[in-house]
Amino acid sequence: MSELLMVHRIPRSVTPLGDWLAEVADRVTLVTGDEAFGPYRASFPHVYAVPGYSDNPAVDVLLDEVCRQRPISTLVHVTEDDILRCARARDRHGIPGLRYSEALPWRDKYLMKQRVRAAGVAVPDFAVPRDAGEALAFAGRAGYPVVVKPRTGFASHGVEPVRDPERLAELAAGWDPDDVLLESFVPGEVYHVDGFMHEGAILYVSASRYINNCLSFQDSVPLGSVQLDRDDPEFARLAELAGQVVAGLPPVDFSPFHLEVFADGERLVFCEIACRLGGAHIMETLTYATGVNPAQLWIRHQAGLEHGPGVRLGDSGKSYGWLLVPPRRGRLTGIREPEGHPYIKDFIVKTAVPRDFDGAHGSTDSYLAFVVEGDNSAQAEQRLRACIRLAGTITSWEVSDDEL
């Protein structure tokens, strides 16, 4: 009998895979990280833990071993760090699903921007410099600041706006020339567009505006977003852009997408897109908005348990938003449960207390999160901003010596 192999680092408390895959649980092998291993251990007959999961090549080795030893017919991926490693494994072992050549333009931001620009969508100026000289020449043309980012990174890890040639030359001395992209800086609002697609067509779309931006963590400033009202003119423009972008990239089977867009005045400018569910608490906001958990639906579709394109997503008529509160440098000594705020749908404490932090290192690094509901976008945003203030009143810190 054929079996299912799943690679997944998200903990059981967020994605209860044993419940979601109950019909085939006796035929599932799960490869996960050390932190998630314990709660998943009883869910499936074969569960393997890999330390340093996201960057550890041992995951690839383990995938090959499992595929050689067991009759694997389906390989399920969910997060950004697994897209390419699973595509390579499918190629090596003849497993149906997303192939490496199809997946790469969804992960490599240089190839991605080439394809999207060719589809007629505005993109920032970009280049892949081989050395400091080419980097400085690009910055001289584009103007400072320029944005340095890994070509295959995610969650804003390794992304830095550079404001002078000295810093750019310093970074160029240490970066991998095969995994670096330079972009011109685009000012203005930043939006994300999320939904489902199938074979190059959009099936469902939700548009949201960021509160602060994906680099706010560098200054210990909260990051959040709020869903736009569906009759907002900006919603229609963003939905149309999403259709153009998806059509310009390799078609994939039923999948979520996460698109980020700059609004430079009246002009919408492509930032990047991924063929997976957005991070932070986009899963929760979409679940509240549609009545369907998008991660559960996608995983069950990949496992052959549901036909994703045929599932109707509802519309609650409300707006939802999420907020991530990044850690500062110092010792977190206490968190109190908020009281008297019925609009808070989820209050998520993400750490043991007490705990020492040295700040945040990526856009989704956080010790506390909120998901809120509003009758419309404006009310949801107002409530998110109230949660920013609330976070400061319900937490207590001891300041580190270097901040005194």
CSV table of C-alpha atoms in Angstrom, one decimal:
chain,number,residue,atom,x,y,z
A,1,MET,CA,0.0,0.0,0.0
A,2,SER,CA,1.3,3.5,-0.9
A,3,GLU,CA,2.4,5.8,1.9
A,4,LEU,CA,2.6,9.6,2.5
A,5,LEU,CA,5.7,11.4,3.5
A,6,MET,CA,5.3,14.9,5.1
A,7,VAL,CA,8.0,17.4,6.0
A,8,HIS,CA,6.7,20.0,8.5
A,9,ARG,CA,8.3,22.0,11.3
A,10,ILE,CA,5.2,23.9,12.6
A,11,PRO,CA,4.2,22.6,16.0
A,12,ARG,CA,1.1,20.5,16.7
A,13,SER,CA,-0.5,23.3,18.7
A,14,VAL,CA,-0.8,25.2,15.4
A,15,THR,CA,-1.3,22.4,12.9
A,16,PRO,CA,-2.8,19.3,14.6
A,17,LEU,CA,-1.7,17.0,11.7
A,18,GLY,CA,-2.9,13.8,13.5
A,19,ASP,CA,-6.5,15.2,13.4
A,20,TRP,CA,-6.2,16.7,9.9
A,21,LEU,CA,-4.8,13.4,8.4
A,22,ALA,CA,-6.8,11.0,10.6
A,23,GLU,CA,-8.0,8.9,7.6
A,24,VAL,CA,-4.4,8.1,6.5
A,25,ALA,CA,-2.5,8.5,9.8
A,26,ASP,CA,-1.4,4.9,9.8
A,27,ARG,CA,0.4,5.5,6.5
A,28,VAL,CA,2.2,8.8,7.3
A,29,THR,CA,5.9,9.4,7.9
A,30,LEU,CA,6.6,12.8,9.3
A,31,VAL,CA,10.0,14.6,9.3
A,32,THR,CA,10.0,17.5,11.7
A,33,GLY,CA,12.2,19.7,13.9
A,34,ASP,CA,13.4,18.9,17.4
A,35,GLU,CA,11.0,21.4,19.0
A,36,ALA,CA,7.9,19.9,17.3
A,37,PHE,CA,8.9,16.2,17.6
A,38,GLY,CA,7.5,15.3,21.1
A,39,PRO,CA,3.8,16.3,20.5
A,40,TYR,CA,3.8,14.7,17.1
A,41,ARG,CA,5.4,11.5,18.1
A,42,ALA,CA,2.2,9.7,18.9
A,43,SER,CA,0.3,10.9,15.8
A,44,PHE,CA,2.0,8.7,13.2
A,45,PRO,CA,3.9,5.4,13.1
A,46,HIS,CA,7.1,7.0,11.8
A,47,VAL,CA,8.2,10.5,13.1
A,48,TYR,CA,11.8,11.7,12.7
A,49,ALA,CA,13.3,14.8,14.3
A,50,VAL,CA,16.1,16.9,12.7
A,51,PRO,CA,17.9,19.6,14.7
A,52,GLY,CA,18.3,23.0,13.0
A,53,TYR,CA,15.6,21.8,10.7
A,54,SER,CA,15.3,24.8,8.3
A,55,ASP,CA,18.9,24.8,7.2
A,56,ASN,CA,20.1,21.3,7.9
A,57,PRO,CA,21.0,19.2,4.8
A,58,ALA,CA,20.3,16.1,6.9
A,59,VAL,CA,16.6,16.6,6.0
A,60,ASP,CA,17.4,15.9,2.4
A,61,VAL,CA,19.4,12.8,3.3
A,62,LEU,CA,16.5,11.6,5.5
A,63,LEU,CA,14.0,12.2,2.7
A,64,ASP,CA,16.0,10.0,0.4
A,65,GLU,CA,16.3,7.3,3.0
A,66,VAL,CA,12.6,7.2,3.6
A,67,CYS,CA,11.8,7.2,-0.1
A,68,ARG,CA,14.1,4.3,-0.7
A,69,GLN,CA,12.8,2.3,2.2
A,70,ARG,CA,9.1,2.9,2.0
A,71,PRO,CA,6.5,2.9,-0.9
A,72,ILE,CA,6.1,6.7,-0.8
A,73,SER,CA,3.6,8.0,-3.4
A,74,THR,CA,2.9,11.5,-2.0
A,75,LEU,CA,5.3,14.1,-0.5
A,76,VAL,CA,3.6,17.0,1.3
A,77,HIS,CA,5.3,20.3,1.9
A,78,VAL,CA,3.9,23.4,3.7
A,79,THR,CA,6.6,26.0,4.6
A,80,GLU,CA,8.9,28.0,2.5
A,81,ASP,CA,12.1,26.2,3.6
A,82,ASP,CA,10.6,22.9,2.3
A,83,ILE,CA,9.5,23.9,-1.2
A,84,LEU,CA,12.8,23.3,-3.0
A,85,ARG,CA,14.0,20.4,-0.9
A,86,CYS,CA,10.7,18.5,-1.5
A,87,ALA,CA,10.8,19.4,-5.2
A,88,ARG,CA,14.3,18.0,-5.6
A,89,ALA,CA,13.2,14.8,-3.7
A,90,ARG,CA,10.2,14.4,-6.1
A,91,ASP,CA,12.6,14.7,-9.0
A,92,ARG,CA,15.0,12.1,-7.6
A,93,HIS,CA,12.3,9.6,-6.7
A,94,GLY,CA,9.7,10.1,-9.4
A,95,ILE,CA,7.0,11.3,-7.0
A,96,PRO,CA,4.1,13.3,-8.5
A,97,GLY,CA,3.8,17.0,-7.5
A,98,LEU,CA,5.7,20.3,-7.7
A,99,ARG,CA,9.0,19.8,-9.6
A,100,TYR,CA,12.2,21.8,-9.0
A,101,SER,CA,12.1,23.6,-12.3
A,102,GLU,CA,8.5,24.7,-11.5
A,103,ALA,CA,9.3,25.6,-7.9
A,104,LEU,CA,12.5,27.6,-8.5
A,105,PRO,CA,10.9,30.8,-9.9
A,106,TRP,CA,8.6,30.9,-6.9
A,107,ARG,CA,11.6,30.8,-4.5
A,108,ASP,CA,14.5,32.5,-6.4
A,109,LYS,CA,13.7,36.2,-6.2
A,110,TYR,CA,15.9,37.0,-9.2
A,111,LEU,CA,14.2,34.5,-11.5
A,112,MET,CA,10.8,35.5,-10.0
A,113,LYS,CA,11.3,39.2,-10.8
A,114,GLN,CA,12.4,38.4,-14.3
A,115,ARG,CA,9.2,36.4,-15.0
A,116,VAL,CA,7.0,39.0,-13.3
A,117,ARG,CA,8.5,41.9,-15.2
A,118,ALA,CA,8.1,40.0,-18.4
A,119,ALA,CA,4.4,39.7,-17.6
A,120,GLY,CA,4.1,43.5,-17.6
A,121,VAL,CA,4.0,44.1,-13.9
A,122,ALA,CA,6.1,46.9,-12.3
A,123,VAL,CA,9.0,45.7,-10.3
A,124,PRO,CA,11.8,47.6,-8.5
A,125,ASP,CA,15.2,47.9,-10.3
A,126,PHE,CA,17.2,44.8,-9.4
A,127,ALA,CA,20.5,43.2,-10.0
A,128,VAL,CA,22.6,40.2,-9.0
A,129,PRO,CA,26.1,41.7,-8.4
A,130,ARG,CA,29.2,39.5,-8.7
A,131,ASP,CA,31.3,41.7,-6.5
A,132,ALA,CA,31.4,45.0,-4.6
A,133,GLY,CA,32.2,47.0,-7.8
A,134,GLU,CA,29.0,45.8,-9.5
A,135,ALA,CA,27.0,46.4,-6.3
A,136,LEU,CA,28.3,50.0,-6.0
A,137,ALA,CA,27.6,50.6,-9.7
A,138,PHE,CA,24.0,49.5,-9.3
A,139,ALA,CA,23.5,51.7,-6.2
A,140,GLY,CA,25.0,54.6,-8.1
A,141,ARG,CA,22.3,54.1,-10.8
A,142,ALA,CA,19.4,53.3,-8.5
A,143,GLY,CA,20.2,55.7,-5.7
A,144,TYR,CA,20.4,55.0,-1.9
A,145,PRO,CA,19.0,53.3,0.0
A,146,VAL,CA,19.3,50.0,-1.8
A,147,VAL,CA,17.9,46.7,-0.4
A,148,VAL,CA,20.2,43.7,0.0
A,149,LYS,CA,18.4,40.3,0.4
A,150,PRO,CA,19.1,36.6,-0.2
A,151,ARG,CA,17.7,35.3,-3.4
A,152,THR,CA,16.0,32.4,-1.7
A,153,GLY,CA,15.4,33.8,1.8
A,154,PHE,CA,12.2,34.2,3.7
A,155,ALA,CA,10.8,36.0,6.8
A,156,SER,CA,13.1,39.0,6.0
A,157,HIS,CA,16.1,37.1,7.3
A,158,GLY,CA,19.2,38.7,5.9
A,159,VAL,CA,17.4,41.7,4.4
A,160,GLU,CA,18.9,45.1,5.0
A,161,PRO,CA,18.3,48.5,3.5
A,162,VAL,CA,21.8,50.0,2.8
A,163,ARG,CA,22.1,53.8,2.9
A,164,ASP,CA,25.8,54.4,2.0
A,165,PRO,CA,28.6,52.9,-0.1
A,166,GLU,CA,30.7,52.0,2.9
A,167,ARG,CA,28.1,49.6,4.3
A,168,LEU,CA,27.4,48.1,0.9
A,169,ALA,CA,31.1,47.4,0.3
A,170,GLU,CA,31.3,45.8,3.8
A,171,LEU,CA,28.3,43.5,3.0
A,172,ALA,CA,29.7,42.6,-0.4
A,173,ALA,CA,32.9,41.4,1.2
A,174,GLY,CA,31.0,38.6,3.0
A,175,TRP,CA,28.0,37.7,0.9
A,176,ASP,CA,27.5,34.7,-1.3
A,177,PRO,CA,27.4,36.1,-4.9
A,178,ASP,CA,25.1,33.2,-5.9
A,179,ASP,CA,22.5,34.1,-3.3
A,180,VAL,CA,22.3,37.9,-3.2
A,181,LEU,CA,19.9,40.3,-4.8
A,182,LEU,CA,20.0,44.1,-4.9
A,183,GLU,CA,16.8,46.1,-5.3
A,184,SER,CA,16.0,49.8,-5.5
A,185,PHE,CA,14.1,51.0,-2.4
A,186,VAL,CA,10.3,51.6,-3.0
A,187,PRO,CA,8.7,54.0,-0.5
A,188,GLY,CA,5.0,54.0,0.5
A,189,GLU,CA,2.5,51.6,1.9
A,190,VAL,CA,3.1,47.8,1.8
A,191,TYR,CA,0.3,45.3,1.2
A,192,HIS,CA,0.0,41.5,1.2
A,193,VAL,CA,-2.4,39.6,-0.9
A,194,ASP,CA,-3.3,36.0,0.1
A,195,GLY,CA,-5.5,33.3,-1.3
A,196,PHE,CA,-5.6,30.1,-3.3
A,197,MET,CA,-4.6,29.5,-6.9
A,198,HIS,CA,-4.8,26.5,-9.3
A,199,GLU,CA,-3.0,26.0,-12.6
A,200,GLY,CA,-2.2,29.7,-13.1
A,201,ALA,CA,-5.6,31.1,-12.1
A,202,ILE,CA,-6.7,32.8,-8.8
A,203,LEU,CA,-9.6,31.0,-7.0
A,204,TYR,CA,-9.8,33.2,-3.9
A,205,VAL,CA,-8.2,36.4,-2.8
A,206,SER,CA,-7.8,38.5,0.4
A,207,ALA,CA,-5.9,41.8,0.5
A,208,SER,CA,-4.3,43.3,3.6
A,209,ARG,CA,-2.3,46.4,4.5
A,210,TYR,CA,0.7,46.1,6.8
A,211,ILE,CA,0.9,48.1,9.9
A,212,ASN,CA,4.6,49.1,10.1
A,213,ASN,CA,6.7,46.9,7.8
A,214,CYS,CA,8.6,43.6,7.6
A,215,LEU,CA,11.8,45.3,8.8
A,216,SER,CA,10.2,46.8,11.8
A,217,PHE,CA,11.6,44.0,14.0
A,218,GLN,CA,15.1,45.5,13.6
A,219,ASP,CA,13.9,48.4,15.8
A,220,SER,CA,11.7,46.2,18.1
A,221,VAL,CA,8.6,47.7,16.6
A,222,PRO,CA,5.5,45.4,16.2
A,223,LEU,CA,4.4,44.2,12.8
A,224,GLY,CA,0.8,43.6,11.9
A,225,SER,CA,-1.7,43.7,9.1
A,226,VAL,CA,-5.4,44.3,8.6
A,227,GLN,CA,-7.7,42.9,5.9
A,228,LEU,CA,-9.1,45.5,3.5
A,229,ASP,CA,-12.8,45.8,3.0
A,230,ARG,CA,-13.8,44.0,-0.2
A,231,ASP,CA,-15.4,47.1,-1.6
A,232,ASP,CA,-12.2,49.2,-1.1
A,233,PRO,CA,-11.0,50.3,-4.5
A,234,GLU,CA,-7.4,49.2,-3.5
A,235,PHE,CA,-8.7,45.7,-3.0
A,236,ALA,CA,-9.8,45.4,-6.6
A,237,ARG,CA,-6.4,46.8,-7.8
A,238,LEU,CA,-4.5,44.3,-5.7
A,239,ALA,CA,-6.6,41.4,-6.7
A,240,GLU,CA,-6.0,42.2,-10.4
A,241,LEU,CA,-2.3,42.5,-9.8
A,242,ALA,CA,-2.3,39.1,-8.1
A,243,GLY,CA,-3.9,37.6,-11.2
A,244,GLN,CA,-1.2,39.0,-13.4
A,245,VAL,CA,1.6,37.9,-11.2
A,246,VAL,CA,0.3,34.3,-10.8
A,247,ALA,CA,-0.2,34.0,-14.5
A,248,GLY,CA,3.4,35.1,-15.1
A,249,LEU,CA,4.9,32.3,-13.1
A,250,PRO,CA,4.9,28.5,-13.6
A,251,PRO,CA,1.4,27.0,-13.0
A,252,VAL,CA,1.1,24.9,-9.9
A,253,ASP,CA,-1.5,22.5,-8.5
A,254,PHE,CA,-4.0,23.9,-6.0
A,255,SER,CA,-2.0,26.0,-3.5
A,256,PRO,CA,-2.1,29.0,-1.3
A,257,PHE,CA,-0.1,32.1,-2.4
A,258,HIS,CA,1.3,35.0,-0.5
A,259,LEU,CA,2.1,38.2,-2.5
A,260,GLU,CA,3.7,41.4,-1.2
A,261,VAL,CA,3.2,44.7,-3.0
A,262,PHE,CA,4.4,48.2,-2.6
A,263,ALA,CA,2.1,51.2,-3.2
A,264,ASP,CA,4.3,54.0,-4.6
A,265,GLY,CA,1.7,56.7,-4.9
A,266,GLU,CA,-0.8,55.5,-7.5
A,267,ARG,CA,1.6,52.8,-8.8
A,268,LEU,CA,1.5,49.2,-7.5
A,269,VAL,CA,5.0,47.6,-7.5
A,270,PHE,CA,5.7,43.9,-7.1
A,271,CYS,CA,7.8,42.9,-4.1
A,272,GLU,CA,7.7,39.1,-4.0
A,273,ILE,CA,5.4,36.1,-4.0
A,274,ALA,CA,5.5,32.6,-2.6
A,275,CYS,CA,3.5,29.5,-3.4
A,276,ARG,CA,2.6,28.7,0.2
A,277,LEU,CA,0.5,30.2,3.0
A,278,GLY,CA,1.7,33.5,4.4
A,279,GLY,CA,3.4,33.4,7.8
A,280,ALA,CA,2.7,35.3,11.1
A,281,HIS,CA,-1.1,34.7,11.8
A,282,ILE,CA,-2.4,35.0,8.3
A,283,MET,CA,-3.7,31.4,8.7
A,284,GLU,CA,-5.9,32.5,11.6
A,285,THR,CA,-7.3,35.6,9.9
A,286,LEU,CA,-8.2,33.7,6.8
A,287,THR,CA,-9.8,31.0,8.9
A,288,TYR,CA,-12.0,33.6,10.6
A,289,ALA,CA,-12.8,35.4,7.4
A,290,THR,CA,-13.7,32.3,5.3
A,291,GLY,CA,-14.8,29.6,7.8
A,292,VAL,CA,-12.1,27.3,6.4
A,293,ASN,CA,-8.6,26.7,7.8
A,294,PRO,CA,-6.4,27.3,4.7
A,295,ALA,CA,-3.5,25.2,6.0
A,296,GLN,CA,-5.8,22.2,6.8
A,297,LEU,CA,-7.4,22.4,3.4
A,298,TRP,CA,-4.1,22.6,1.5
A,299,ILE,CA,-2.5,19.7,3.5
A,300,ARG,CA,-5.6,17.5,3.0
A,301,HIS,CA,-5.6,18.4,-0.7
A,302,GLN,CA,-2.0,17.3,-1.1
A,303,ALA,CA,-2.8,14.1,0.8
A,304,GLY,CA,-5.7,13.3,-1.6
A,305,LEU,CA,-8.3,13.7,1.1
A,306,GLU,CA,-10.1,16.8,-0.3
A,307,HIS,CA,-10.4,18.4,-3.7
A,308,GLY,CA,-9.2,21.9,-2.9
A,309,PRO,CA,-10.5,23.8,-6.0
A,310,GLY,CA,-14.0,22.5,-5.2
A,311,VAL,CA,-14.2,23.8,-1.6
A,312,ARG,CA,-16.3,26.9,-1.3
A,313,LEU,CA,-14.7,29.6,1.0
A,314,GLY,CA,-17.2,31.8,2.8
A,315,ASP,CA,-17.2,35.5,3.7
A,316,SER,CA,-17.8,36.6,7.2
A,317,GLY,CA,-18.3,40.2,6.2
A,318,LYS,CA,-15.9,41.3,8.9
A,319,SER,CA,-12.2,42.3,8.8
A,320,TYR,CA,-9.5,40.6,10.8
A,321,GLY,CA,-6.0,41.6,11.7
A,322,TRP,CA,-2.9,40.2,13.4
A,323,LEU,CA,-0.1,41.7,15.4
A,324,LEU,CA,3.4,40.3,16.2
A,325,VAL,CA,5.2,41.9,19.2
A,326,PRO,CA,9.0,41.4,18.7
A,327,PRO,CA,11.2,40.8,21.7
A,328,ARG,CA,13.6,43.6,22.8
A,329,ARG,CA,17.0,43.1,24.3
A,330,GLY,CA,16.6,42.1,28.0
A,331,ARG,CA,14.9,39.7,30.3
A,332,LEU,CA,11.1,39.2,29.9
A,333,THR,CA,9.8,38.7,33.5
A,334,GLY,CA,6.1,38.6,33.1
A,335,ILE,CA,3.0,38.6,30.9
A,336,ARG,CA,-0.6,39.1,32.1
A,337,GLU,CA,-3.7,37.9,30.3
A,338,PRO,CA,-5.6,40.9,28.8
A,339,GLU,CA,-9.1,41.4,30.1
A,340,GLY,CA,-12.1,43.3,28.8
A,341,HIS,CA,-11.2,43.2,25.1
A,342,PRO,CA,-13.8,40.9,23.4
A,343,TYR,CA,-12.6,41.8,20.0
A,344,ILE,CA,-9.3,39.9,20.6
A,345,LYS,CA,-10.0,36.6,18.9
A,346,ASP,CA,-6.6,35.1,19.8
A,347,PHE,CA,-4.0,36.1,22.4
A,348,ILE,CA,-0.9,34.0,21.8
A,349,VAL,CA,2.1,33.8,24.2
A,350,LYS,CA,5.0,32.3,22.3
A,351,THR,CA,7.6,31.8,25.0
A,352,ALA,CA,8.3,30.6,28.4
A,353,VAL,CA,8.6,33.3,31.1
A,354,PRO,CA,11.1,34.4,32.3
A,355,ARG,CA,13.4,34.4,29.3
A,356,ASP,CA,16.4,36.4,28.1
A,357,PHE,CA,16.3,37.9,24.6
A,358,ASP,CA,18.8,39.6,22.4
A,359,GLY,CA,16.2,41.2,20.1
A,360,ALA,CA,14.4,39.9,17.0
A,361,HIS,CA,16.2,38.5,14.0
A,362,GLY,CA,13.4,38.1,11.4
A,363,SER,CA,10.0,39.6,10.6
A,364,THR,CA,8.1,36.9,12.3
A,365,ASP,CA,10.2,36.7,15.5
A,366,SER,CA,7.8,37.5,18.3
A,367,TYR,CA,7.1,36.6,21.9
A,368,LEU,CA,3.4,37.8,21.9
A,369,ALA,CA,0.7,37.9,19.2
A,370,PHE,CA,-2.9,39.1,18.8
A,371,VAL,CA,-5.6,38.4,16.3
A,372,VAL,CA,-8.5,40.8,16.3
A,373,GLU,CA,-11.9,41.2,14.7
A,374,GLY,CA,-13.6,44.4,13.4
A,375,ASP,CA,-16.8,45.2,11.7
A,376,ASN,CA,-14.7,46.8,8.9
A,377,SER,CA,-11.1,47.5,8.1
A,378,ALA,CA,-10.9,50.8,9.9
A,379,GLN,CA,-12.2,49.3,13.2
A,380,ALA,CA,-9.9,46.3,13.0
A,381,GLU,CA,-6.9,48.6,12.5
A,382,GLN,CA,-8.0,50.8,15.4
A,383,ARG,CA,-8.1,47.7,17.6
A,384,LEU,CA,-4.8,46.4,16.4
A,385,ARG,CA,-3.2,49.7,17.4
A,386,ALA,CA,-4.9,49.4,20.8
A,387,CYS,CA,-3.1,46.0,21.1
A,388,ILE,CA,0.2,47.7,20.5
A,389,ARG,CA,-0.4,49.9,23.5
A,390,LEU,CA,-1.9,47.0,25.5
A,391,ALA,CA,1.3,44.9,24.9
A,392,GLY,CA,3.3,47.5,26.8
A,393,THR,CA,1.0,47.4,29.8
A,394,ILE,CA,0.7,43.6,30.3
A,395,THR,CA,4.4,42.7,29.9
A,396,SER,CA,7.3,43.5,32.2
A,397,TRP,CA,11.0,43.5,31.3
A,398,GLU,CA,14.4,43.9,33.0
A,399,VAL,CA,16.5,46.0,30.7
A,400,SER,CA,19.9,44.5,29.6
A,401,ASP,CA,23.1,46.2,30.7
A,402,ASP,CA,23.9,47.5,27.2
A,403,GLU,CA,20.6,49.5,27.1
A,404,LEU,CA,21.3,51.3,30.4
